[in-house]
XYZ file of C-alpha atoms in Angstrom:
766
model
C -10.495 82.203 27.101
C -7.064 80.874 27.547
C -6.007 78.063 29.909
C -2.343 78.136 30.973
C -0.317 75.198 32.200
C 2.757 76.463 34.040
C 4.609 73.583 35.749
C 8.191 74.564 35.742
C 10.379 71.965 37.406
C 13.796 73.355 36.549
C 15.038 76.881 36.555
C 15.934 78.280 33.171
C 19.590 79.179 32.573
C 20.119 82.758 31.249
C 17.616 85.492 30.861
C 15.454 86.841 28.014
C 13.417 85.000 25.311
C 15.203 82.838 22.805
C 13.480 82.315 19.519
C 12.550 78.702 18.815
C 10.248 76.766 16.340
C 7.324 74.646 17.514
C 6.225 71.971 15.018
C 3.688 69.076 15.015
C 5.748 66.120 14.029
C 2.690 63.772 13.728
C -1.013 63.484 14.648
C -2.904 60.182 14.822
C -6.024 58.581 16.366
C -5.305 56.006 19.097
C -7.051 52.803 19.689
C -7.251 52.893 23.497
C -10.051 53.220 26.178
C -8.775 56.237 28.086
C -11.447 58.714 26.660
C -14.240 56.132 26.675
C -13.826 53.991 29.872
C -10.617 54.304 31.816
C -10.187 58.094 32.333
C -13.210 59.926 30.795
C -14.374 63.517 31.471
C -17.878 64.700 30.322
C -18.140 67.694 28.059
C -20.870 69.875 29.917
C -22.106 71.365 26.686
C -22.865 68.103 24.860
C -23.067 65.567 27.747
C -20.635 63.337 25.821
C -17.201 62.225 26.794
C -14.523 64.674 25.801
C -11.889 63.704 23.273
C -8.317 63.532 24.630
C -5.291 64.924 22.770
C -2.125 63.393 24.245
C 0.808 65.737 23.541
C 4.116 63.915 23.478
C 6.920 66.213 24.680
C 9.619 66.352 27.326
C 9.039 70.163 27.751
C 6.614 71.948 30.035
C 5.269 75.529 30.551
C 3.026 75.657 27.504
C -0.046 77.862 26.869
C -3.090 76.318 25.076
C -5.883 78.030 23.195
C -8.791 76.509 21.138
C -10.237 79.743 19.816
C -14.031 80.239 19.838
C -14.625 76.747 21.364
C -13.280 78.161 24.666
C -10.578 76.320 26.713
C -9.697 72.752 27.392
C -12.008 71.215 29.986
C -8.945 69.929 31.769
C -5.203 69.678 31.362
C -3.306 66.769 32.985
C 0.434 66.561 32.953
C 1.563 62.943 32.876
C 5.149 63.421 33.924
C 5.958 59.749 34.218
C 4.802 59.203 30.643
C 6.240 62.300 29.070
C 2.792 63.427 27.984
C 0.322 66.257 28.493
C -3.361 65.240 28.224
C -5.833 67.873 26.946
C -9.564 67.127 27.445
C -11.044 69.270 24.637
C -14.732 70.034 23.815
C -16.439 67.624 21.375
C -16.049 68.649 17.734
C -12.971 70.892 18.390
C -11.195 71.783 15.139
C -8.010 73.561 16.119
C -5.416 74.063 18.778
C -2.894 76.824 19.504
C 0.193 75.878 21.539
C 2.550 78.611 22.729
C 5.510 78.773 25.068
C 6.907 81.932 26.782
C 10.465 80.869 25.859
C 10.057 78.985 22.535
C 7.341 80.924 20.850
C 4.359 79.358 19.017
C 3.696 77.280 15.950
C 5.325 78.288 12.751
C 3.168 78.306 9.632
C 3.127 75.194 7.598
C 0.588 73.022 5.778
C -1.675 72.545 8.892
C -1.215 75.936 10.671
C -2.834 79.234 10.113
C -2.678 82.294 12.370
C -0.742 80.235 14.966
C -3.402 77.492 15.277
C -2.856 73.860 14.376
C -5.841 72.504 12.480
C -6.634 68.844 13.161
C -6.405 66.600 10.057
C -9.685 64.936 11.157
C -11.441 68.251 10.784
C -13.323 67.852 14.124
C -12.498 65.660 17.098
C -14.959 62.903 18.011
C -16.264 62.229 21.505
C -14.807 59.333 23.573
C -11.703 59.196 21.255
C -8.048 59.549 22.086
C -5.526 61.247 19.811
C -1.628 61.452 19.831
C 0.163 64.699 18.926
C 4.024 64.576 18.859
C 5.415 68.039 19.478
C 8.861 69.091 18.241
C 10.851 72.024 19.541
C 13.921 73.300 17.654
C 16.172 76.356 17.299
C 17.923 75.529 14.061
C 21.637 75.398 14.699
C 21.490 76.741 18.213
C 22.051 74.029 20.949
C 19.562 74.152 23.836
C 20.834 74.271 27.385
C 20.371 71.083 29.457
C 18.132 72.981 31.854
C 15.734 73.756 28.983
C 14.746 70.081 29.048
C 13.165 67.680 31.583
C 15.919 65.447 32.710
C 15.256 61.652 32.207
C 16.810 58.359 33.065
C 16.246 54.611 32.523
C 14.543 52.190 34.908
C 15.606 48.523 34.229
C 13.789 45.849 36.195
C 14.407 42.045 36.202
C 12.873 39.332 38.362
C 13.295 35.697 39.383
C 11.172 34.100 38.032
C 10.692 36.287 34.978
C 7.487 37.584 33.407
C 6.425 39.305 36.568
C 4.068 42.269 36.194
C 5.629 45.752 36.800
C 3.609 48.651 38.222
C 5.222 52.179 38.375
C 3.743 55.595 39.177
C 4.969 58.857 40.600
C 4.938 58.729 44.391
C 1.508 59.542 45.800
C -0.388 58.529 42.568
C -2.238 55.217 41.846
C 0.155 52.525 40.565
C -0.195 51.848 36.776
C 0.714 48.599 35.000
C 3.641 49.254 32.617
C 4.837 45.893 31.458
C 6.407 42.558 32.461
C 10.007 41.593 33.411
C 12.522 42.029 31.957
C 11.404 45.654 31.685
C 13.156 48.854 30.686
C 11.752 52.400 30.115
C 12.932 56.019 30.293
C 11.266 58.268 32.931
C 11.825 61.940 34.029
C 13.856 62.384 37.143
C 11.872 61.985 40.273
C 10.606 59.669 43.001
C 8.478 56.711 42.024
C 6.471 54.026 43.802
C 6.760 50.522 42.290
C 5.278 46.989 42.764
C 6.522 43.699 41.173
C 3.769 41.075 41.108
C 3.467 37.533 39.890
C 0.757 35.015 40.471
C 1.632 32.437 43.212
C 4.502 34.594 44.426
C 4.743 37.267 47.059
C 4.935 40.796 45.637
C 7.835 43.270 46.114
C 6.979 46.946 46.570
C 8.878 50.102 47.456
C 10.076 53.574 46.453
C 12.723 54.319 43.849
C 14.509 57.718 43.308
C 15.585 58.289 39.700
C 18.364 60.941 39.730
C 20.809 59.466 37.246
C 21.084 58.008 33.799
C 19.961 54.552 34.850
C 18.881 52.526 37.898
C 18.467 48.726 37.666
C 17.176 46.127 40.160
C 16.675 42.388 40.180
C 13.841 41.166 42.412
C 13.861 37.625 43.718
C 10.246 36.761 44.426
C 9.479 34.202 47.131
C 6.928 31.504 46.462
C 3.380 31.943 47.791
C 2.649 28.358 47.110
C 3.443 24.789 48.135
C 2.670 21.241 46.991
C 1.177 18.133 48.507
C 2.288 14.565 48.052
C -0.767 12.287 48.355
C -0.906 8.564 49.109
C -3.665 6.234 50.150
C -3.939 2.684 51.376
C -4.873 0.958 49.196
C -3.532 2.912 46.224
C -5.543 3.811 43.216
C -8.102 6.135 44.910
C -9.713 8.913 42.975
C -9.000 12.349 44.547
C -10.582 15.812 43.977
C -9.290 19.038 45.540
C -11.818 21.613 46.882
C -14.687 20.012 44.925
C -13.027 20.572 41.565
C -13.915 18.511 38.429
C -10.326 17.206 37.852
C -9.581 13.772 39.351
C -6.178 12.524 40.409
C -5.191 8.910 41.153
C -3.094 8.066 44.186
C -0.180 8.132 44.663
C 0.546 11.588 43.188
C 2.019 14.986 43.887
C -0.031 18.137 43.195
C 1.082 21.051 41.141
C 1.690 24.389 42.681
C -1.056 25.310 45.168
C -1.443 28.769 46.588
C -0.651 28.738 50.259
C -3.753 28.061 52.340
C -6.127 25.318 53.353
C -7.392 22.669 50.925
C -9.958 19.923 51.132
C -9.012 16.502 49.582
C -11.768 14.040 48.857
C -10.916 10.330 48.385
C -13.096 7.898 46.495
C -12.481 4.192 45.832
C -14.942 1.464 45.041
C -15.829 -0.655 48.103
C -14.325 1.880 50.432
C -15.846 4.649 52.547
C -15.487 8.167 50.971
C -12.911 10.142 53.031
C -12.194 13.895 53.261
C -8.981 15.421 54.657
C -7.909 19.068 55.069
C -4.309 20.068 54.427
C -2.567 23.406 55.024
C -0.270 24.294 52.177
C 2.777 26.390 53.254
C 5.118 28.564 51.157
C 7.873 26.444 49.455
C 6.975 23.247 51.344
C 5.694 19.872 49.946
C 3.239 18.575 52.540
C 2.618 14.830 53.053
C -0.956 13.509 53.034
C -1.302 9.792 53.773
C -4.840 8.313 54.126
C -5.858 4.867 55.078
C -9.282 4.125 53.613
C -11.878 2.202 55.493
C -13.252 -0.849 53.612
C -17.023 -1.170 53.203
C -16.872 -4.610 51.637
C -16.233 -8.195 52.670
C -14.572 -11.181 51.126
C -17.157 -13.796 50.206
C -15.715 -17.288 49.507
C -17.817 -19.360 47.175
C -17.110 -23.116 47.100
C -18.683 -24.983 44.170
C -18.055 -27.844 41.772
C -15.286 -27.592 39.096
C -16.686 -26.055 36.002
C -19.813 -24.566 37.761
C -20.658 -21.065 36.516
C -21.195 -18.520 39.277
C -23.524 -15.496 38.762
C -24.001 -12.612 41.137
C -27.116 -10.632 40.685
C -27.551 -12.116 37.286
C -23.974 -11.261 35.992
C -21.517 -14.041 35.341
C -18.610 -13.757 37.799
C -16.630 -16.828 36.603
C -16.381 -20.577 36.868
C -15.375 -22.764 39.782
C -14.693 -21.874 43.332
C -13.701 -18.182 43.896
C -13.417 -15.330 46.313
C -15.301 -12.144 45.549
C -14.974 -8.799 47.281
C -18.565 -7.497 47.621
C -19.732 -4.164 48.971
C -22.385 -3.847 51.624
C -25.758 -4.995 50.451
C -27.901 -8.006 49.533
C -26.853 -10.313 46.689
C -28.427 -13.173 44.753
C -25.599 -15.719 44.094
C -26.291 -18.703 41.809
C -24.199 -21.687 40.676
C -25.164 -23.534 37.494
C -23.590 -26.600 35.887
C -24.632 -28.582 32.871
C -26.759 -31.613 33.790
C -27.049 -30.359 37.342
C -29.759 -28.608 39.221
C -28.717 -25.006 39.941
C -28.398 -23.729 43.475
C -29.113 -20.222 44.520
C -28.685 -18.238 47.798
C -29.472 -14.713 48.898
C -26.658 -13.216 50.919
C -26.479 -10.131 53.000
C -22.942 -8.694 53.067
C -21.741 -6.422 55.886
C -18.454 -4.511 55.757
C -15.445 -6.426 57.118
C -17.417 -9.577 57.923
C -16.068 -12.391 55.616
C -18.225 -15.347 54.926
C -18.192 -18.665 53.071
C -20.964 -20.095 50.873
C -21.325 -23.696 49.709
C -23.021 -23.564 46.336
C -22.810 -27.056 44.776
C -25.297 -27.918 42.023
C -27.049 -31.261 42.425
C -26.339 -33.838 39.633
C -29.406 -34.938 37.557
C -29.112 -38.647 37.035
C -30.878 -41.218 34.813
C -29.921 -44.807 33.960
C -29.207 -46.898 30.757
C -29.912 -50.515 29.851
C -27.561 -51.798 27.153
C -27.985 -55.166 25.373
C -26.303 -56.514 22.245
C -26.197 -59.352 19.827
C -23.845 -61.096 20.310
C -23.535 -60.226 24.043
C -20.363 -59.611 25.964
C -19.678 -56.540 23.814
C -17.520 -53.864 25.526
C -19.439 -50.707 26.459
C -17.532 -47.446 26.092
C -19.188 -44.031 26.725
C -17.212 -40.839 25.991
C -13.956 -42.783 26.279
C -14.801 -44.461 29.615
C -15.322 -48.180 29.799
C -18.441 -49.381 31.703
C -18.309 -53.184 31.216
C -19.898 -55.698 29.002
C -23.455 -56.273 27.648
C -26.020 -56.887 28.889
C -25.690 -54.124 31.584
C -27.720 -51.546 33.469
C -25.701 -48.349 33.982
C -26.914 -46.359 37.046
C -26.371 -42.716 37.771
C -25.566 -41.377 34.376
C -25.656 -37.605 34.284
C -28.513 -36.111 32.227
C -27.464 -35.411 28.699
C -26.737 -36.874 25.261
C -24.123 -39.598 24.890
C -22.562 -41.673 22.061
C -22.359 -45.318 23.289
C -19.725 -47.398 21.521
C -20.223 -51.251 21.487
C -17.243 -53.360 20.325
C -16.391 -57.056 20.246
C -13.485 -58.935 18.614
C -14.571 -60.323 15.219
C -17.495 -57.813 14.935
C -17.774 -54.388 13.580
C -17.927 -51.572 16.211
C -21.371 -49.969 16.500
C -22.160 -46.468 17.876
C -25.626 -45.524 19.275
C -26.708 -42.081 20.339
C -28.851 -41.938 23.490
C -30.434 -39.124 25.553
C -30.519 -39.604 29.422
C -33.236 -37.819 31.310
C -33.772 -37.378 35.025
C -35.023 -40.478 36.838
C -35.728 -42.273 33.549
C -34.135 -45.439 32.194
C -33.060 -45.355 28.522
C -32.285 -48.480 26.574
C -30.043 -49.560 23.711
C -30.419 -52.803 21.770
C -27.719 -53.294 19.120
C -26.571 -55.962 16.652
C -22.883 -55.947 15.980
C -22.274 -57.052 12.328
C -19.512 -59.570 11.952
C -16.354 -57.927 10.562
C -12.546 -57.997 10.599
C -9.860 -55.637 11.891
C -7.968 -53.861 9.103
C -4.398 -52.618 9.789
C -3.329 -49.613 7.691
C 0.373 -49.549 6.934
C 2.737 -47.880 4.536
C 3.660 -44.167 4.500
C 3.895 -43.176 8.086
C 1.835 -40.023 8.945
C -0.671 -40.369 6.109
C -4.249 -39.611 6.972
C -6.889 -42.376 6.524
C -10.646 -41.993 6.095
C -13.106 -44.887 5.682
C -16.592 -44.164 4.420
C -15.993 -40.425 5.140
C -15.089 -41.176 8.823
C -11.606 -40.330 10.027
C -9.716 -43.415 11.221
C -6.315 -41.994 12.145
C -2.774 -41.663 10.779
C -0.600 -44.517 9.581
C 0.087 -46.851 11.351
C -3.547 -47.274 12.540
C -6.334 -49.878 12.488
C -10.181 -50.166 12.461
C -12.818 -52.878 12.831
C -14.728 -52.882 9.499
C -17.913 -54.849 8.658
C -18.007 -57.436 5.997
C -18.471 -55.800 2.574
C -17.133 -52.956 0.525
C -15.640 -49.711 1.984
C -14.347 -46.561 0.356
C -10.892 -45.706 1.692
C -9.327 -42.251 1.094
C -5.763 -41.655 2.148
C -3.854 -38.401 1.957
C -0.648 -36.599 3.072
C 0.775 -33.174 2.258
C 1.920 -29.731 3.239
C 1.836 -26.350 1.638
C 4.349 -27.262 -1.082
C 3.034 -30.652 -2.327
C 0.327 -33.180 -1.521
C -0.509 -36.880 -2.213
C -3.844 -38.690 -2.097
C -5.403 -41.975 -3.206
C -8.999 -43.314 -3.147
C -9.827 -46.998 -3.387
C -12.548 -49.517 -2.697
C -11.578 -51.901 0.095
C -13.498 -55.205 0.303
C -13.623 -56.886 3.755
C -14.270 -60.536 3.268
C -15.574 -63.121 5.719
C -12.678 -64.930 7.422
C -10.542 -65.285 10.443
C -7.762 -62.953 11.511
C -6.807 -59.432 10.569
C -6.435 -57.766 7.166
C -3.805 -55.310 5.994
C -4.117 -52.216 3.749
C -1.006 -50.452 2.507
C -1.003 -46.684 1.985
C 1.564 -45.883 -0.716
C 1.830 -42.789 -2.913
C 3.360 -42.422 -6.358
C 2.717 -38.985 -7.919
C 1.834 -35.710 -6.099
C -1.677 -34.525 -6.770
C -4.002 -31.862 -5.474
C -5.761 -32.739 -2.251
C -9.614 -32.763 -2.469
C -11.207 -30.113 -0.116
C -12.788 -32.830 2.040
C -9.462 -34.468 2.965
C -8.041 -34.171 6.485
C -4.440 -33.192 6.078
C -2.269 -34.137 9.022
C 0.858 -31.944 9.206
C 3.930 -34.098 8.847
C 6.609 -31.559 7.981
C 10.145 -32.273 9.249
C 12.470 -29.750 10.853
C 14.273 -27.766 8.136
C 11.373 -27.879 5.738
C 9.664 -24.922 7.361
C 9.654 -21.470 5.693
C 11.829 -18.753 7.237
C 9.042 -17.256 9.384
C 9.101 -20.520 11.418
C 12.839 -21.110 11.431
C 13.936 -20.168 14.996
C 16.728 -17.725 15.534
C 17.639 -18.880 19.049
C 18.832 -16.331 21.538
C 22.267 -16.872 22.990
C 20.820 -17.684 26.434
C 18.510 -20.472 25.370
C 19.142 -23.829 27.109
C 19.285 -27.239 25.520
C 16.015 -28.242 27.271
C 14.274 -25.040 26.024
C 15.500 -25.598 22.554
C 14.122 -29.156 22.600
C 10.649 -28.301 24.034
C 10.232 -25.125 21.948
C 11.551 -26.724 18.854
C 8.636 -29.171 18.959
C 6.254 -26.255 19.580
C 7.611 -24.566 16.343
C 7.413 -27.819 14.376
C 3.688 -28.244 15.388
C 2.650 -24.906 13.826
C 0.095 -25.720 11.043
C -0.167 -23.531 7.978
C -3.700 -22.127 7.383
C -4.197 -21.011 3.752
C -6.119 -17.741 3.764
C -9.649 -17.473 2.263
C -13.116 -16.198 2.729
C -15.692 -17.601 5.114
C -18.916 -16.722 6.856
C -18.330 -16.002 10.489
C -21.005 -16.386 13.239
C -24.141 -18.440 13.737
C -24.269 -20.315 10.417
C -27.171 -22.827 9.912
C -25.301 -25.900 11.187
C -24.827 -24.187 14.570
C -28.476 -24.779 15.357
C -31.201 -22.866 17.165
C -29.308 -22.473 20.387
C -26.830 -20.026 18.963
C -26.472 -16.986 21.139
C -27.367 -13.414 20.186
C -23.729 -12.330 20.168
C -22.977 -14.830 17.371
C -25.228 -12.755 15.044
C -25.370 -11.314 12.495
C -23.307 -13.663 10.335
C -20.848 -11.692 8.155
C -18.179 -12.342 5.533
C -14.562 -12.363 6.587
C -11.436 -12.375 4.365
C -8.172 -13.677 5.915
C -4.610 -13.941 4.773
C -2.320 -16.919 5.341
C -1.115 -17.646 8.866
C 0.196 -20.485 11.092
C -1.678 -21.804 14.120
C -0.703 -24.310 16.812
C -1.686 -27.920 16.218
C -2.132 -28.192 19.909
C -3.029 -25.940 22.877
C 0.082 -24.639 24.663
C 1.196 -27.342 27.119
C 2.353 -27.002 30.627
C 5.828 -28.147 29.522
C 6.054 -25.394 26.896
C 4.825 -22.680 29.358
C 7.322 -23.828 32.020
C 10.190 -23.854 29.400
C 9.524 -20.183 28.759
C 8.561 -18.884 32.166
C 10.090 -21.349 34.618
C 6.691 -21.704 36.345
C 3.647 -23.956 35.950
C 0.440 -22.215 37.347
C -1.912 -25.064 36.300
C -4.438 -26.728 38.613
C -4.613 -29.986 36.697
C -0.947 -31.004 36.467
C 0.665 -32.925 33.548
C 3.325 -31.696 31.190
C 1.292 -32.631 28.123
C -1.954 -31.280 29.475
C -2.863 -27.737 28.329
C -1.610 -24.965 30.623
C -4.423 -23.101 32.497
C -4.858 -20.606 35.260
C -3.225 -18.000 33.068
C -4.727 -14.503 32.455
C -4.698 -12.696 29.148
C -2.039 -10.319 30.508
C 0.167 -13.233 31.589
C -0.185 -14.651 28.130
C 1.227 -11.369 26.718
C 4.274 -11.764 29.024
C 4.710 -15.412 27.904
C 4.576 -14.337 24.289
C 7.134 -11.579 24.753
C 9.581 -14.116 26.388
C 8.890 -16.845 23.781
C 9.558 -14.376 20.977
C 12.861 -13.375 22.615
C 13.974 -17.045 22.949
C 13.059 -18.113 19.450
C 13.509 -14.887 17.366
C 9.943 -15.534 15.946
C 6.771 -13.435 16.176
C 4.073 -15.455 17.931
C 0.770 -13.939 19.139
C -2.795 -14.884 20.266
C -5.082 -15.615 17.350
C -7.623 -12.974 16.434
C -11.195 -14.138 16.943
C -11.590 -14.501 13.160
C -8.440 -16.526 12.792
C -9.507 -18.758 15.556
C -12.968 -19.457 14.112
C -11.698 -19.975 10.565
C -9.157 -22.540 11.738
C -11.719 -24.273 14.090
C -14.087 -24.612 11.150
C -11.322 -26.363 9.137
C -10.254 -23.371 6.961
C -10.731 -23.838 3.296
C -11.118 -27.623 3.917
C -14.128 -27.205 6.141
C -16.910 -29.837 5.997
C -19.297 -27.466 7.812
C -19.306 -29.250 11.157
C -20.999 -27.955 14.291
C -17.920 -28.613 16.378
C -14.316 -28.462 15.318
C -13.905 -31.572 13.105
C -17.254 -33.316 13.825
C -20.968 -32.988 14.486
C -20.458 -35.024 17.671
C -18.551 -33.851 20.668
C -17.402 -37.382 21.745
C -15.118 -37.545 18.766
C -13.314 -34.172 19.095
C -14.073 -32.499 22.453
C -13.245 -32.992 26.069
C -16.338 -31.421 27.626
C -18.605 -31.967 30.623
C -20.083 -35.251 29.417
C -16.791 -37.044 28.868
C -14.038 -35.129 30.680
C -14.429 -36.582 34.193
C -14.271 -32.862 35.393
C -10.555 -32.399 34.401
C -8.354 -31.503 31.495
C -6.726 -34.193 29.367
C -3.330 -34.414 27.464
C -3.501 -32.468 24.170
C -4.126 -34.323 20.966
C -5.950 -37.306 22.420
C -9.184 -36.671 20.556
C -9.606 -36.572 16.828
C -8.293 -33.542 14.879
C -10.347 -31.306 12.551
C -9.876 -30.901 8.790
C -6.602 -28.951 9.282
C -5.140 -31.413 11.686
C -5.854 -29.190 14.688
C -6.723 -30.810 18.040
C -8.910 -29.670 21.001
C -10.315 -26.584 19.396
C -13.604 -27.811 20.925
C -13.316 -28.475 24.616
C -10.393 -29.210 27.027
C -9.713 -25.502 27.883
C -11.014 -22.167 26.678
C -8.487 -20.416 24.411
C -7.747 -16.619 24.808
C -8.054 -14.557 21.601
C -6.345 -11.230 21.025
C -9.613 -9.203 20.502
C -11.548 -7.055 22.913
C -15.127 -8.492 23.134
C -17.831 -6.601 21.302
C -20.935 -7.289 19.200
C -20.746 -8.217 15.559
C -21.516 -5.957 12.566
C -22.993 -7.140 9.277
C -20.476 -5.728 6.867
C -17.600 -7.664 5.279
C -14.230 -7.463 6.975
C -10.656 -8.173 5.936
C -8.236 -9.507 8.546
C -10.261 -7.992 11.397
C -8.594 -7.483 14.840
C -11.602 -6.439 16.890
C -12.348 -3.069 18.541
C -9.490 -0.760 19.764
C -10.682 -0.966 23.369
C -12.995 -2.696 25.711
C -13.516 -4.235 29.120
C -13.084 -8.010 28.503
C -11.152 -10.200 26.079
C -12.616 -12.875 23.898
C -12.169 -16.599 24.722
C -13.251 -19.434 22.463
C -13.707 -23.229 22.204
C -15.383 -24.310 25.444
C -13.637 -26.447 28.129
C -13.753 -29.568 30.158
C -16.685 -28.382 32.259
C -18.743 -26.933 29.342
C -21.802 -28.402 27.815
C -21.841 -29.254 24.113
C -23.258 -25.874 23.163
C -20.246 -23.929 24.436
C -17.896 -26.222 22.259
C -19.491 -25.052 18.984
C -17.103 -23.323 16.549
C -19.170 -20.075 16.507
C -19.812 -19.940 20.275
C -18.326 -16.804 21.913
C -17.469 -15.931 25.466
C -15.418 -13.304 27.211
C -13.442 -12.740 30.486
C -11.555 -10.108 32.431
C -8.031 -10.027 30.927
C -6.503 -9.656 34.448
C -8.175 -12.747 35.926
C -7.422 -16.459 35.603
C -9.226 -19.729 36.119
C -8.396 -23.352 35.728
C -10.462 -23.607 32.548
C -8.646 -21.067 30.305
C -5.372 -21.596 28.308
C -4.115 -20.455 24.959
C -3.070 -21.504 21.396
C -0.468 -19.649 19.308
C -0.495 -18.117 15.836
C 2.179 -16.727 13.550
C 1.644 -14.784 10.384
C 2.742 -16.635 7.194
C 5.168 -14.949 4.778
């Protein structure tokens, strides 16, 4: 049976048959889904999808025959594609193609008896094939009317990459590509549609009746944007319940026109939802004022008292806290005071004030001496002469110093307990005052106790004493050790410190930095900026001169044995740390130095030689940036490891509990001796490196984020890469002795400040 396709669109010119040759130029299997999914037809004999042979030709009017297999199940002329689709029975092996004008296949390698035999032997179900047909007449030119006339369609769009759909008018639109798009089509009338996500489509009818038609389509937006703000700023925003969060203020990306739901979330504020209509090409404004569901709670307490809210430390001293609605347990604690605790119910927008002042715990002390009329000094404060009863001493441990002209000074340690009277009875041995003269700045120790730097003096008992004097820097050092005999007699004695040849300094020696300007290595030779003032140069020049070199080494960091049983869990495990050389400030940064750099003094306890306080970690970074610009040097906050190594005395460490001593009264301004205020820097004894106030006076910021310790060895550690709070070290004027230990650790919000935190500088040695 023969199936004949006779769609003649154009009249043939001339009469009679003209001999032509039909050839198969190529035959191949296609990797498409037309036969399987998109355009299938079922073979009624097998129940399987027919194979499709797509004949590529610009001619029409063909006859098709498949021999004994019958006829094609269907013939579809795809005029817009220049193709004829033959749906053939499954396992078809051959095809005859003839044309009333051009004849039929000529014999060649794949044709016999006018049939073209498929190279695949038999066609498989659900498979598409491509057959390119060639028509020729040798040297005879074909008339134009023998061919289907074609032309080009060229389509561009703004914006580009729009999807292009084209089909003959009346048929379903087919996707043909994206802009810019060009393709040749037979003459005719076509429906088209230009589509792009987030833009309005352009559709219409095009008549192709010439060599080329071209069109540029300007697509109008089908989207808008929203500029979102909130009061206060910083709210988290989601759109239509999506997972992505935005932070106000922000402007959305392109949103398809329509209604959207914006949800605002901010801690301590009521969640808020707003609906916005997005309009084509418009940026809408959405401004939301959030309703607070918190209140300001003012907490008044004693200086240095630690405030805890629901068990978490909030800070020290009086403060204002923004608390959300709810019930809170707020407690104030202070060394040697009874804690005070209140339960508070907080309602939104109802501020309140709490008075939480711990009650002092007092005891008393009876002091007698032989001879009497000895001066009584406790933690630097004079209380009178013996015999004496001292009432209302805060609970705690004290070093009581008894002194009298002509007698050796005696120190007694005493513990004061609540409502109890402690007693001291002391005999002051007769002695003489010894004045140490000679090389100015030399360090003097008597019987392993630091006396001071020349010129200085001490009251020594009658008898023999071992005197060790030293002086040096990183280039050379001097030291001498002698026995000094104090004999019975009237008046004062003199001892001259005089050095001859440089020698190595024993590790136990306290070296007081006595370098002069100009002797510093290049790293500490300022390169002053052009805008520095004479006052700044003077103040900051002294700061640079007071940088002390710390020779690098290896030490054990954390709760070593001398730190005692009250070491905290975050001081463990101990671990080995290796550090390179660096410089560290002899003193905490003073208010004069801070003001010389920033022009401001934020401190609560005023005094140009007192340590600066009320400075956050972030403000310290701004101070360092300006200081480095002024001096041309590279200062920074010490790492936690650099701070502890220096506080321990570096390679000269004697293994003290505090920085330079086992007793706070010698080296630390803390709760028992500070009088609840800071003191001028350098007024206590220094440690082995000549560093002052590394225990007490003010906490000192470190560069590290706070985190727990590991047990492994570390080299020049800088702490974790991120965290919530920064490390602070050293204790302060309101701390108990435990917080002043060299391994004690604490931490604080880097954006907050208090009148108990300051800083000390480091610079890396060359």
